[in-house]
Amino acid sequence: MMDILMYLFETYIHSDVELMVDQDELADELSRAGFHQDDIYKALNWLEKLALLQDADKTPYLTGGALTSVRIYTPKEMDRLDTESRGFLTFLEQISVLSPETREMVIDRVMELDTQEFVLEDLKWVILMVLFNVPGNEGAYDQMEELLYSTAEDEYLH
């Protein structure tokens, strides 16, 4: 599923190619690209739910919480997000790439992924997709894009 999401993001959204509105046409194109039908519909459903996260009435957990609160992860979240991934989320909050609201959107989308293996690189892509989808996060998106595309050398210079 992550492969499809990354393919869609790079092919349509990131490259400024107009995204086809018709889901059936998009599903056919993804099928021609070699993706399995079940995975295609799961990915499209995942993206649809991502778009719905902007509606605070449907996701009231995004409207509460003080800025000084600390995020405690559930056991299921800790199974999906390893220590490195949780630390990366905290880091992004500290440098104001993620707000508590966008962090929760990211965690929501991560937990909905239908995948056995989930690594930090996958998390970075999910964060980028969430930031792209939420209006007013252009600066955060640019910072995250820079972090995503930075080389391994850059990451280990610290």
PDB file of C-alpha atoms in Angstrom:
ATOM      1  CA  MET A   1       0.000   0.000   0.000  1.00  0.00           C
ATOM      2  CA  MET A   2       2.841   2.405   0.776  1.00  0.00           C
ATOM      3  CA  ASP A   3       4.171   1.827  -2.736  1.00  0.00           C
ATOM      4  CA  ILE A   4       0.875   2.976  -4.237  1.00  0.00           C
ATOM      5  CA  LEU A   5       0.667   6.028  -1.986  1.00  0.00           C
ATOM      6  CA  MET A   6       4.228   7.027  -2.823  1.00  0.00           C
ATOM      7  CA  TYR A   7       3.589   6.428  -6.538  1.00  0.00           C
ATOM      8  CA  LEU A   8       0.475   8.610  -6.473  1.00  0.00           C
ATOM      9  CA  PHE A   9       2.206  11.322  -4.495  1.00  0.00           C
ATOM     10  CA  GLU A  10       5.250  11.473  -6.752  1.00  0.00           C
ATOM     11  CA  THR A  11       3.351  11.038 -10.014  1.00  0.00           C
ATOM     12  CA  TYR A  12       0.447  13.385  -9.476  1.00  0.00           C
ATOM     13  CA  ILE A  13       0.815  15.623  -6.482  1.00  0.00           C
ATOM     14  CA  HIS A  14       4.528  16.240  -6.251  1.00  0.00           C
ATOM     15  CA  SER A  15       5.049  16.599 -10.003  1.00  0.00           C
ATOM     16  CA  ASP A  16       2.166  19.076 -10.452  1.00  0.00           C
ATOM     17  CA  VAL A  17       0.445  16.752 -12.945  1.00  0.00           C
ATOM     18  CA  GLU A  18      -3.304  17.195 -12.745  1.00  0.00           C
ATOM     19  CA  LEU A  19      -4.796  14.468 -10.566  1.00  0.00           C
ATOM     20  CA  MET A  20      -7.599  12.610 -12.290  1.00  0.00           C
ATOM     21  CA  VAL A  21     -10.803  13.042 -10.313  1.00  0.00           C
ATOM     22  CA  ASP A  22     -12.480   9.823 -11.433  1.00  0.00           C
ATOM     23  CA  GLN A  23     -11.427   7.070  -9.014  1.00  0.00           C
ATOM     24  CA  ASP A  24     -12.219   4.323 -11.523  1.00  0.00           C
ATOM     25  CA  GLU A  25      -9.878   5.822 -14.114  1.00  0.00           C
ATOM     26  CA  LEU A  26      -7.216   6.285 -11.474  1.00  0.00           C
ATOM     27  CA  ALA A  27      -7.689   2.687 -10.309  1.00  0.00           C
ATOM     28  CA  ASP A  28      -7.369   1.470 -13.911  1.00  0.00           C
ATOM     29  CA  GLU A  29      -4.168   3.446 -14.385  1.00  0.00           C
ATOM     30  CA  LEU A  30      -2.707   2.050 -11.156  1.00  0.00           C
ATOM     31  CA  SER A  31      -3.683  -1.441 -12.249  1.00  0.00           C
ATOM     32  CA  ARG A  32      -1.887  -0.892 -15.570  1.00  0.00           C
ATOM     33  CA  ALA A  33       1.139   0.299 -13.564  1.00  0.00           C
ATOM     34  CA  GLY A  34       1.232  -3.153 -11.944  1.00  0.00           C
ATOM     35  CA  PHE A  35      -0.489  -2.628  -8.601  1.00  0.00           C
ATOM     36  CA  HIS A  36      -3.024  -5.138  -7.259  1.00  0.00           C
ATOM     37  CA  GLN A  37      -6.697  -4.158  -7.260  1.00  0.00           C
ATOM     38  CA  ASP A  38      -7.234  -4.703  -3.508  1.00  0.00           C
ATOM     39  CA  ASP A  39      -4.214  -2.582  -2.623  1.00  0.00           C
ATOM     40  CA  ILE A  40      -5.344   0.138  -5.019  1.00  0.00           C
ATOM     41  CA  TYR A  41      -8.738   0.523  -3.362  1.00  0.00           C
ATOM     42  CA  LYS A  42      -7.192   0.427   0.116  1.00  0.00           C
ATOM     43  CA  ALA A  43      -4.798   3.222  -0.891  1.00  0.00           C
ATOM     44  CA  LEU A  44      -7.577   5.326  -2.433  1.00  0.00           C
ATOM     45  CA  ASN A  45      -9.693   4.847   0.692  1.00  0.00           C
ATOM     46  CA  TRP A  46      -6.683   5.852   2.840  1.00  0.00           C
ATOM     47  CA  LEU A  47      -6.302   9.066   0.815  1.00  0.00           C
ATOM     48  CA  GLU A  48     -10.010   9.809   1.084  1.00  0.00           C
ATOM     49  CA  LYS A  49      -9.831   9.479   4.868  1.00  0.00           C
ATOM     50  CA  LEU A  50      -6.785  11.756   4.875  1.00  0.00           C
ATOM     51  CA  ALA A  51      -8.840  14.450   3.172  1.00  0.00           C
ATOM     52  CA  LEU A  52     -11.628  13.985   5.747  1.00  0.00           C
ATOM     53  CA  LEU A  53      -9.235  14.642   8.663  1.00  0.00           C
ATOM     54  CA  GLN A  54      -9.476  18.363   7.966  1.00  0.00           C
ATOM     55  CA  ASP A  55     -13.071  18.333   9.175  1.00  0.00           C
ATOM     56  CA  ALA A  56     -12.757  18.980  12.935  1.00  0.00           C
ATOM     57  CA  ASP A  57     -16.394  17.949  13.492  1.00  0.00           C
ATOM     58  CA  LYS A  58     -15.577  14.403  12.378  1.00  0.00           C
ATOM     59  CA  THR A  59     -12.246  14.261  14.204  1.00  0.00           C
ATOM     60  CA  PRO A  60     -12.782  16.075  17.516  1.00  0.00           C
ATOM     61  CA  TYR A  61      -9.495  14.798  18.954  1.00  0.00           C
ATOM     62  CA  LEU A  62      -7.775  17.336  16.729  1.00  0.00           C
ATOM     63  CA  THR A  63      -9.364  20.293  18.493  1.00  0.00           C
ATOM     64  CA  GLY A  64      -8.373  19.524  22.080  1.00  0.00           C
ATOM     65  CA  GLY A  65      -5.153  19.425  24.015  1.00  0.00           C
ATOM     66  CA  ALA A  66      -2.922  22.068  25.493  1.00  0.00           C
ATOM     67  CA  LEU A  67       0.352  23.058  23.884  1.00  0.00           C
ATOM     68  CA  THR A  68       2.179  21.823  26.978  1.00  0.00           C
ATOM     69  CA  SER A  69       0.628  18.361  26.898  1.00  0.00           C
ATOM     70  CA  VAL A  70       2.725  15.256  26.293  1.00  0.00           C
ATOM     71  CA  ARG A  71       1.707  12.579  23.791  1.00  0.00           C
ATOM     72  CA  ILE A  72       1.466   9.108  25.320  1.00  0.00           C
ATOM     73  CA  TYR A  73       1.374   6.341  22.723  1.00  0.00           C
ATOM     74  CA  THR A  74      -0.943   3.345  22.998  1.00  0.00           C
ATOM     75  CA  PRO A  75       0.571  -0.144  22.835  1.00  0.00           C
ATOM     76  CA  LYS A  76      -0.750  -0.566  19.256  1.00  0.00           C
ATOM     77  CA  GLU A  77       0.838   2.749  18.237  1.00  0.00           C
ATOM     78  CA  MET A  78       4.109   1.698  19.854  1.00  0.00           C
ATOM     79  CA  ASP A  79       4.009  -1.561  17.897  1.00  0.00           C
ATOM     80  CA  ARG A  80       3.642   0.353  14.629  1.00  0.00           C
ATOM     81  CA  LEU A  81       5.873   3.326  15.460  1.00  0.00           C
ATOM     82  CA  ASP A  82       9.247   2.224  16.775  1.00  0.00           C
ATOM     83  CA  THR A  83      11.344   4.373  19.113  1.00  0.00           C
ATOM     84  CA  GLU A  84      13.126   6.049  16.207  1.00  0.00           C
ATOM     85  CA  SER A  85       9.823   7.005  14.553  1.00  0.00           C
ATOM     86  CA  ARG A  86       8.320   8.348  17.779  1.00  0.00           C
ATOM     87  CA  GLY A  87      11.491  10.325  18.410  1.00  0.00           C
ATOM     88  CA  PHE A  88      11.306  11.735  14.892  1.00  0.00           C
ATOM     89  CA  LEU A  89       7.714  12.879  15.482  1.00  0.00           C
ATOM     90  CA  THR A  90       8.806  14.601  18.701  1.00  0.00           C
ATOM     91  CA  PHE A  91      11.720  16.234  16.878  1.00  0.00           C
ATOM     92  CA  LEU A  92       9.388  17.550  14.169  1.00  0.00           C
ATOM     93  CA  GLU A  93       7.117  19.042  16.816  1.00  0.00           C
ATOM     94  CA  GLN A  94      10.071  20.689  18.532  1.00  0.00           C
ATOM     95  CA  ILE A  95      11.185  22.373  15.299  1.00  0.00           C
ATOM     96  CA  SER A  96       7.562  23.327  14.471  1.00  0.00           C
ATOM     97  CA  VAL A  97       7.225  21.177  11.374  1.00  0.00           C
ATOM     98  CA  LEU A  98       4.335  19.372  13.054  1.00  0.00           C
ATOM     99  CA  SER A  99       1.724  20.844  15.329  1.00  0.00           C
ATOM    100  CA  PRO A 100      -0.132  18.629  17.804  1.00  0.00           C
ATOM    101  CA  GLU A 101      -3.005  18.520  15.294  1.00  0.00           C
ATOM    102  CA  THR A 102      -0.887  17.488  12.307  1.00  0.00           C
ATOM    103  CA  ARG A 103       0.979  14.980  14.507  1.00  0.00           C
ATOM    104  CA  GLU A 104      -2.350  13.352  15.345  1.00  0.00           C
ATOM    105  CA  MET A 105      -3.290  13.311  11.669  1.00  0.00           C
ATOM    106  CA  VAL A 106      -0.007  11.568  10.904  1.00  0.00           C
ATOM    107  CA  ILE A 107      -0.538   8.988  13.647  1.00  0.00           C
ATOM    108  CA  ASP A 108      -4.107   8.425  12.459  1.00  0.00           C
ATOM    109  CA  ARG A 109      -2.925   7.769   8.905  1.00  0.00           C
ATOM    110  CA  VAL A 110      -0.030   5.559  10.044  1.00  0.00           C
ATOM    111  CA  MET A 111      -2.379   3.390  12.082  1.00  0.00           C
ATOM    112  CA  GLU A 112      -4.682   2.977   9.079  1.00  0.00           C
ATOM    113  CA  LEU A 113      -1.938   1.660   6.808  1.00  0.00           C
ATOM    114  CA  ASP A 114      -2.431  -1.936   5.781  1.00  0.00           C
ATOM    115  CA  THR A 115       1.194  -3.005   5.967  1.00  0.00           C
ATOM    116  CA  GLN A 116       3.206  -5.395   8.106  1.00  0.00           C
ATOM    117  CA  GLU A 117       6.467  -3.499   7.965  1.00  0.00           C
ATOM    118  CA  PHE A 118       6.661   0.206   8.731  1.00  0.00           C
ATOM    119  CA  VAL A 119       9.960   2.078   8.917  1.00  0.00           C
ATOM    120  CA  LEU A 120      11.066   5.665   9.457  1.00  0.00           C
ATOM    121  CA  GLU A 121      11.290   6.290   5.708  1.00  0.00           C
ATOM    122  CA  ASP A 122       7.595   5.340   5.373  1.00  0.00           C
ATOM    123  CA  LEU A 123       6.732   7.696   8.226  1.00  0.00           C
ATOM    124  CA  LYS A 124       8.469  10.563   6.438  1.00  0.00           C
ATOM    125  CA  TRP A 125       6.304   9.975   3.368  1.00  0.00           C
ATOM    126  CA  VAL A 126       3.113   9.872   5.443  1.00  0.00           C
ATOM    127  CA  ILE A 127       4.111  13.147   7.128  1.00  0.00           C
ATOM    128  CA  LEU A 128       4.745  14.746   3.747  1.00  0.00           C
ATOM    129  CA  MET A 129       1.333  13.624   2.462  1.00  0.00           C
ATOM    130  CA  VAL A 130      -0.432  14.943   5.557  1.00  0.00           C
ATOM    131  CA  LEU A 131       1.344  18.315   5.420  1.00  0.00           C
ATOM    132  CA  PHE A 132       0.582  18.643   1.709  1.00  0.00           C
ATOM    133  CA  ASN A 133      -3.082  17.975   2.413  1.00  0.00           C
ATOM    134  CA  VAL A 134      -3.521  20.504   5.241  1.00  0.00           C
ATOM    135  CA  PRO A 135      -3.800  24.143   4.111  1.00  0.00           C
ATOM    136  CA  GLY A 136      -1.468  26.639   5.760  1.00  0.00           C
ATOM    137  CA  ASN A 137       1.419  24.204   6.198  1.00  0.00           C
ATOM    138  CA  GLU A 138       3.465  25.181   3.155  1.00  0.00           C
ATOM    139  CA  GLY A 139       6.556  26.094   5.197  1.00  0.00           C
ATOM    140  CA  ALA A 140       6.339  22.889   7.216  1.00  0.00           C
ATOM    141  CA  TYR A 141       5.850  20.927   3.996  1.00  0.00           C
ATOM    142  CA  ASP A 142       8.987  22.495   2.508  1.00  0.00           C
ATOM    143  CA  GLN A 143      10.994  21.646   5.631  1.00  0.00           C
ATOM    144  CA  MET A 144       9.725  18.080   5.623  1.00  0.00           C
ATOM    145  CA  GLU A 145      10.427  17.699   1.929  1.00  0.00           C
ATOM    146  CA  GLU A 146      13.992  18.821   2.572  1.00  0.00           C
ATOM    147  CA  LEU A 147      14.307  16.263   5.391  1.00  0.00           C
ATOM    148  CA  LEU A 148      12.857  13.523   3.194  1.00  0.00           C
ATOM    149  CA  TYR A 149      15.137  14.147   0.256  1.00  0.00           C
ATOM    150  CA  SER A 150      18.270  14.872   2.272  1.00  0.00           C
ATOM    151  CA  THR A 151      21.047  12.367   1.702  1.00  0.00           C
ATOM    152  CA  ALA A 152      22.142   9.903   4.330  1.00  0.00           C
ATOM    153  CA  GLU A 153      25.409  11.846   4.629  1.00  0.00           C
ATOM    154  CA  ASP A 154      23.535  14.940   5.753  1.00  0.00           C
ATOM    155  CA  GLU A 155      21.680  12.994   8.425  1.00  0.00           C
ATOM    156  CA  TYR A 156      24.836  11.639  10.019  1.00  0.00           C
ATOM    157  CA  LEU A 157      26.847  14.857  10.139  1.00  0.00           C
ATOM    158  CA  HIS A 158      25.523  15.737  13.592  1.00  0.00           C
TER     159      HIS A 158
END
